[in-house]
Amino acid sequence: MMLIQRVPTCPNIGIPGRKCGTIILTAEELNCCRDAVLMQFCANKLDKKDFFGKSDPFLVFYRSNEDGSFTICHKTEVVKNTLNPVWQAFKISVRALCNGDYDRTIKVEVYDWDRDGSHDFIGEFTTSYRELARGQSQFNVYEVVNPKKKGKKKKYTNSGTVTLLSFLVETEVSFLDYIKGGTQINFTVAIDFTASNGNPAQPTSLHYMNPYQLNAYGMALKAVGEIVQDYDSDKMFPALGFGAKLPPDGRISHEFALNGNPQNPYCDGIEGVMEAYYRSLKSVQLYGPTNFAPVINHVARYASSVKDGSQYFVLLIVTDGVISDMAQTKESIVNASKLPMSIIIVGVGPAEFDAMVELDGDDVRVSSRGKYAERDIVQFVPFRDYIDRSGNHILSMARLAKDVLAEIPEQFLSYMRARGIKPSPAPPPYTPPTHVLQTQI
C-alpha cells in the first residue's frame, strides 16, 4: 500500500479583497520501479469536430491516485485534420504511468485540438498497465465513449476506437549502475596560468601566493577537487596548466604538466594537485593567450581510445573566464561530444562569464562550422556564487557539490544510451574467508 497524504487546502493570497483560488498539494510515496515503457497508439473513425475539416486529435493520459482523483502524466502530439490518426511512439516511466501498481486505473481522454485552447472532448476510455502489457491484440482495442452522448442518444455506440500498436518495456539504468559494474571515472585538472589573472606577487591577483591562506584558484581547486575525487577510483589526477611561459627557455605552452613530468603528469589526490599548482606558480611566468582547445583535445585523445563504456573522462578547467580561442574551443567541444567525456568549467574571479555560459550550451547547443554537438557535455559553475563576501569561506559545500556534478550523470548516461552500452553486472560482495580455529586439548 502506498502512502498518500493530502495537505489541507491553502488559500492563494493575492490581491486583498479578491478570491484568488486555492492550492491543494497531494503527496504520494514513489514506488522503486525503474521500468519505462515505449508505447504507440492509433485511432479509427473518431468523431468529426471541426466545421471546415475533420478533427485534430490528441490523447491525454491520467494516472489514478489512491484518493480516486486523476493526475495528467502524458499528452501526445496533435495529428492534424484526420479521424484516423497515428500518434508517434512515446516513452514514459512506469512510476509516472501507474506508480508501479500494474492494476491501477489509467484513464485516457481523446480531444480535438482548437487554436484558442478550448479543445473539444471526443471521448475517453480506461485501461491498466497489466492490460497494456498484453501488447497489440484484440484486448487493446478500446471504444472511445463520450458519457454525455451516451446518456442522450439511445443508438449511440462510441465515438471511435483507439488501438495500441506497440508496447515495449525497458529497464532504466542509473549512473551508479555503471559505477557498480566497474566503469572507471577519470578526472583531469587544467588550470589557467594566463596573465589576465594578475601578477601572483600582488594581493589583487587570483593566483596571489598568500602564505596564510588559499588564493581564489586554491580555494576552487580544493573545494571542487574534494567533491570529484570521490568518483575517481585511483585518486591519481593528470594535472595540466595552460597559457604560461615555461623555464628554462620561456617557451609558451597551452598544455604542460604541473608536476614538470609530461610523460607522467599524474598527481596523488587533490593535495598532490595543490602542491604541483603552487610549485608551478613559482617557476612559470603567467602569459597567454587563453586557449582551452589544447587541454580539451588532450583528454579527447585518451577518451577516443576507450569507447566501450569501461571508462569515462571528465576534464575540470579552472579559469578566470577570459578566452582567446573560442572558435577552436567550440570545434573541440563538438568533436568531444561524440566521446565518453564531459567538461566542468569553474570560473573564478569577478569577470563576466558570458563566453563560459555560451560554452555550457544549456540554452543553445554548442556548434562549429554548421555542426552541432551530439550532446551537451559542458557544465559551467561560477565559483563566486558559493563564497562569502570576504572571498575566504564557502557558504555551502553541499550546494557547490550538487551544482558541480549536476549534469555529469545525465551526460554520462546520454553517451551510454546513444552507443547502446549496458552496465556490466555488479560483482558479488566480498566475503572474507572463514578460518576454523583449531584448539588443542
PDB file of N, CA and C in Angstrom, residues 245-286:
ATOM      1  N   LYS A 245      54.602  30.824 -19.802  1.00  0.00           N
ATOM      2  CA  LYS A 245      55.947  30.632 -20.337  1.00  0.00           C
ATOM      3  C   LYS A 245      56.701  29.706 -19.383  1.00  0.00           C
ATOM      4  N   LEU A 246      57.315  28.678 -19.958  1.00  0.00           N
ATOM      5  CA  LEU A 246      57.959  27.657 -19.129  1.00  0.00           C
ATOM      6  C   LEU A 246      59.473  27.844 -19.113  1.00  0.00           C
ATOM      7  N   PRO A 247      60.094  27.529 -17.960  1.00  0.00           N
ATOM      8  CA  PRO A 247      61.560  27.546 -17.912  1.00  0.00           C
ATOM      9  C   PRO A 247      62.099  26.320 -18.675  1.00  0.00           C
ATOM     10  N   PRO A 248      63.328  26.332 -19.152  1.00  0.00           N
ATOM     11  CA  PRO A 248      64.289  27.440 -18.960  1.00  0.00           C
ATOM     12  C   PRO A 248      64.285  28.444 -20.101  1.00  0.00           C
ATOM     13  N   ASP A 249      63.585  28.110 -21.231  1.00  0.00           N
ATOM     14  CA  ASP A 249      63.721  28.932 -22.431  1.00  0.00           C
ATOM     15  C   ASP A 249      62.556  29.879 -22.670  1.00  0.00           C
ATOM     16  N   GLY A 250      61.555  29.904 -21.758  1.00  0.00           N
ATOM     17  CA  GLY A 250      60.412  30.812 -21.936  1.00  0.00           C
ATOM     18  C   GLY A 250      59.439  30.383 -23.015  1.00  0.00           C
ATOM     19  N   ARG A 251      59.431  29.086 -23.320  1.00  0.00           N
ATOM     20  CA  ARG A 251      58.502  28.564 -24.327  1.00  0.00           C
ATOM     21  C   ARG A 251      57.066  28.674 -23.816  1.00  0.00           C
ATOM     22  N   ILE A 252      56.140  29.197 -24.673  1.00  0.00           N
ATOM     23  CA  ILE A 252      54.725  29.311 -24.296  1.00  0.00           C
ATOM     24  C   ILE A 252      54.054  27.954 -24.472  1.00  0.00           C
ATOM     25  N   SER A 253      53.356  27.506 -23.434  1.00  0.00           N
ATOM     26  CA  SER A 253      52.684  26.204 -23.509  1.00  0.00           C
ATOM     27  C   SER A 253      51.220  26.326 -23.092  1.00  0.00           C
ATOM     28  N   HIS A 254      50.366  25.617 -23.822  1.00  0.00           N
ATOM     29  CA  HIS A 254      48.932  25.566 -23.503  1.00  0.00           C
ATOM     30  C   HIS A 254      48.525  24.173 -23.031  1.00  0.00           C
ATOM     31  N   GLU A 255      49.560  23.392 -22.633  1.00  0.00           N
ATOM     32  CA  GLU A 255      49.271  22.010 -22.218  1.00  0.00           C
ATOM     33  C   GLU A 255      50.516  21.455 -21.539  1.00  0.00           C
ATOM     34  N   PHE A 256      50.816  21.956 -20.326  1.00  0.00           N
ATOM     35  CA  PHE A 256      52.025  21.484 -19.645  1.00  0.00           C
ATOM     36  C   PHE A 256      51.665  20.788 -18.333  1.00  0.00           C
ATOM     37  N   ALA A 257      52.497  19.833 -17.946  1.00  0.00           N
ATOM     38  CA  ALA A 257      52.268  19.069 -16.710  1.00  0.00           C
ATOM     39  C   ALA A 257      52.661  19.912 -15.506  1.00  0.00           C
ATOM     40  N   LEU A 258      51.761  20.027 -14.539  1.00  0.00           N
ATOM     41  CA  LEU A 258      52.061  20.834 -13.348  1.00  0.00           C
ATOM     42  C   LEU A 258      53.217  20.262 -12.538  1.00  0.00           C
ATOM     43  N   ASN A 259      53.382  18.941 -12.602  1.00  0.00           N
ATOM     44  CA  ASN A 259      54.470  18.324 -11.821  1.00  0.00           C
ATOM     45  C   ASN A 259      55.791  18.325 -12.582  1.00  0.00           C
ATOM     46  N   GLY A 260      55.810  18.928 -13.788  1.00  0.00           N
ATOM     47  CA  GLY A 260      57.038  19.014 -14.575  1.00  0.00           C
ATOM     48  C   GLY A 260      57.397  17.752 -15.328  1.00  0.00           C
ATOM     49  N   ASN A 261      56.533  16.727 -15.281  1.00  0.00           N
ATOM     50  CA  ASN A 261      56.819  15.457 -15.948  1.00  0.00           C
ATOM     51  C   ASN A 261      55.767  15.176 -17.021  1.00  0.00           C
ATOM     52  N   PRO A 262      56.005  15.599 -18.278  1.00  0.00           N
ATOM     53  CA  PRO A 262      54.997  15.406 -19.326  1.00  0.00           C
ATOM     54  C   PRO A 262      54.692  13.941 -19.609  1.00  0.00           C
ATOM     55  N   GLN A 263      55.638  13.031 -19.321  1.00  0.00           N
ATOM     56  CA  GLN A 263      55.390  11.596 -19.543  1.00  0.00           C
ATOM     57  C   GLN A 263      54.492  10.998 -18.462  1.00  0.00           C
ATOM     58  N   ASN A 264      54.481  11.630 -17.296  1.00  0.00           N
ATOM     59  CA  ASN A 264      53.651  11.123 -16.195  1.00  0.00           C
ATOM     60  C   ASN A 264      53.113  12.309 -15.387  1.00  0.00           C
ATOM     61  N   PRO A 265      52.038  12.972 -15.903  1.00  0.00           N
ATOM     62  CA  PRO A 265      51.536  14.191 -15.263  1.00  0.00           C
ATOM     63  C   PRO A 265      50.615  13.936 -14.070  1.00  0.00           C
ATOM     64  N   TYR A 266      50.603  12.681 -13.574  1.00  0.00           N
ATOM     65  CA  TYR A 266      49.661  12.314 -12.508  1.00  0.00           C
ATOM     66  C   TYR A 266      50.102  12.859 -11.150  1.00  0.00           C
ATOM     67  N   CYS A 267      49.101  13.350 -10.400  1.00  0.00           N
ATOM     68  CA  CYS A 267      49.328  13.819  -9.025  1.00  0.00           C
ATOM     69  C   CYS A 267      48.506  12.955  -8.084  1.00  0.00           C
ATOM     70  N   ASP A 268      49.020  12.744  -6.902  1.00  0.00           N
ATOM     71  CA  ASP A 268      48.374  11.881  -5.921  1.00  0.00           C
ATOM     72  C   ASP A 268      47.309  12.662  -5.153  1.00  0.00           C
ATOM     73  N   GLY A 269      46.053  12.485  -5.585  1.00  0.00           N
ATOM     74  CA  GLY A 269      44.933  13.151  -4.911  1.00  0.00           C
ATOM     75  C   GLY A 269      44.938  14.650  -5.143  1.00  0.00           C
ATOM     76  N   ILE A 270      43.925  15.315  -4.613  1.00  0.00           N
ATOM     77  CA  ILE A 270      43.815  16.762  -4.773  1.00  0.00           C
ATOM     78  C   ILE A 270      44.950  17.475  -4.042  1.00  0.00           C
ATOM     79  N   GLU A 271      45.421  16.907  -2.928  1.00  0.00           N
ATOM     80  CA  GLU A 271      46.553  17.513  -2.234  1.00  0.00           C
ATOM     81  C   GLU A 271      47.787  17.525  -3.129  1.00  0.00           C
ATOM     82  N   GLY A 272      47.973  16.462  -3.894  1.00  0.00           N
ATOM     83  CA  GLY A 272      49.086  16.409  -4.834  1.00  0.00           C
ATOM     84  C   GLY A 272      48.937  17.441  -5.937  1.00  0.00           C
ATOM     85  N   VAL A 273      47.703  17.649  -6.410  1.00  0.00           N
ATOM     86  CA  VAL A 273      47.434  18.671  -7.426  1.00  0.00           C
ATOM     87  C   VAL A 273      47.734  20.055  -6.860  1.00  0.00           C
ATOM     88  N   MET A 274      47.324  20.300  -5.614  1.00  0.00           N
ATOM     89  CA  MET A 274      47.557  21.602  -4.980  1.00  0.00           C
ATOM     90  C   MET A 274      49.064  21.884  -4.850  1.00  0.00           C
ATOM     91  N   GLU A 275      49.815  20.880  -4.426  1.00  0.00           N
ATOM     92  CA  GLU A 275      51.266  21.049  -4.294  1.00  0.00           C
ATOM     93  C   GLU A 275      51.902  21.371  -5.638  1.00  0.00           C
ATOM     94  N   ALA A 276      51.501  20.635  -6.697  1.00  0.00           N
ATOM     95  CA  ALA A 276      52.055  20.860  -8.033  1.00  0.00           C
ATOM     96  C   ALA A 276      51.668  22.239  -8.557  1.00  0.00           C
ATOM     97  N   TYR A 277      50.453  22.683  -8.239  1.00  0.00           N
ATOM     98  CA  TYR A 277      49.976  24.005  -8.679  1.00  0.00           C
ATOM     99  C   TYR A 277      50.833  25.111  -8.067  1.00  0.00           C
ATOM    100  N   TYR A 278      51.039  25.070  -6.750  1.00  0.00           N
ATOM    101  CA  TYR A 278      51.820  26.124  -6.086  1.00  0.00           C
ATOM    102  C   TYR A 278      53.300  26.070  -6.505  1.00  0.00           C
ATOM    103  N   ARG A 279      53.788  24.869  -6.784  1.00  0.00           N
ATOM    104  CA  ARG A 279      55.164  24.745  -7.258  1.00  0.00           C
ATOM    105  C   ARG A 279      55.308  25.380  -8.637  1.00  0.00           C
ATOM    106  N   SER A 280      54.317  25.159  -9.496  1.00  0.00           N
ATOM    107  CA  SER A 280      54.346  25.735 -10.842  1.00  0.00           C
ATOM    108  C   SER A 280      54.279  27.254 -10.800  1.00  0.00           C
ATOM    109  N   LEU A 281      53.470  27.791  -9.862  1.00  0.00           N
ATOM    110  CA  LEU A 281      53.344  29.248  -9.760  1.00  0.00           C
ATOM    111  C   LEU A 281      54.704  29.909  -9.525  1.00  0.00           C
ATOM    112  N   LYS A 282      55.595  29.208  -8.839  1.00  0.00           N
ATOM    113  CA  LYS A 282      56.908  29.771  -8.514  1.00  0.00           C
ATOM    114  C   LYS A 282      57.898  29.660  -9.675  1.00  0.00           C
ATOM    115  N   SER A 283      57.595  28.781 -10.638  1.00  0.00           N
ATOM    116  CA  SER A 283      58.580  28.539 -11.695  1.00  0.00           C
ATOM    117  C   SER A 283      58.170  29.056 -13.071  1.00  0.00           C
ATOM    118  N   VAL A 284      56.857  29.172 -13.343  1.00  0.00           N
ATOM    119  CA  VAL A 284      56.427  29.604 -14.678  1.00  0.00           C
ATOM    120  C   VAL A 284      56.091  31.087 -14.663  1.00  0.00           C
ATOM    121  N   GLN A 285      56.001  31.669 -15.862  1.00  0.00           N
ATOM    122  CA  GLN A 285      55.585  33.066 -15.991  1.00  0.00           C
ATOM    123  C   GLN A 285      54.198  33.108 -16.611  1.00  0.00           C
ATOM    124  N   LEU A 286      53.248  33.747 -15.908  1.00  0.00           N
ATOM    125  CA  LEU A 286      51.902  33.869 -16.452  1.00  0.00           C
ATOM    126  C   LEU A 286      51.968  34.680 -17.747  1.00  0.00           C
TER     127      LEU A 286
END
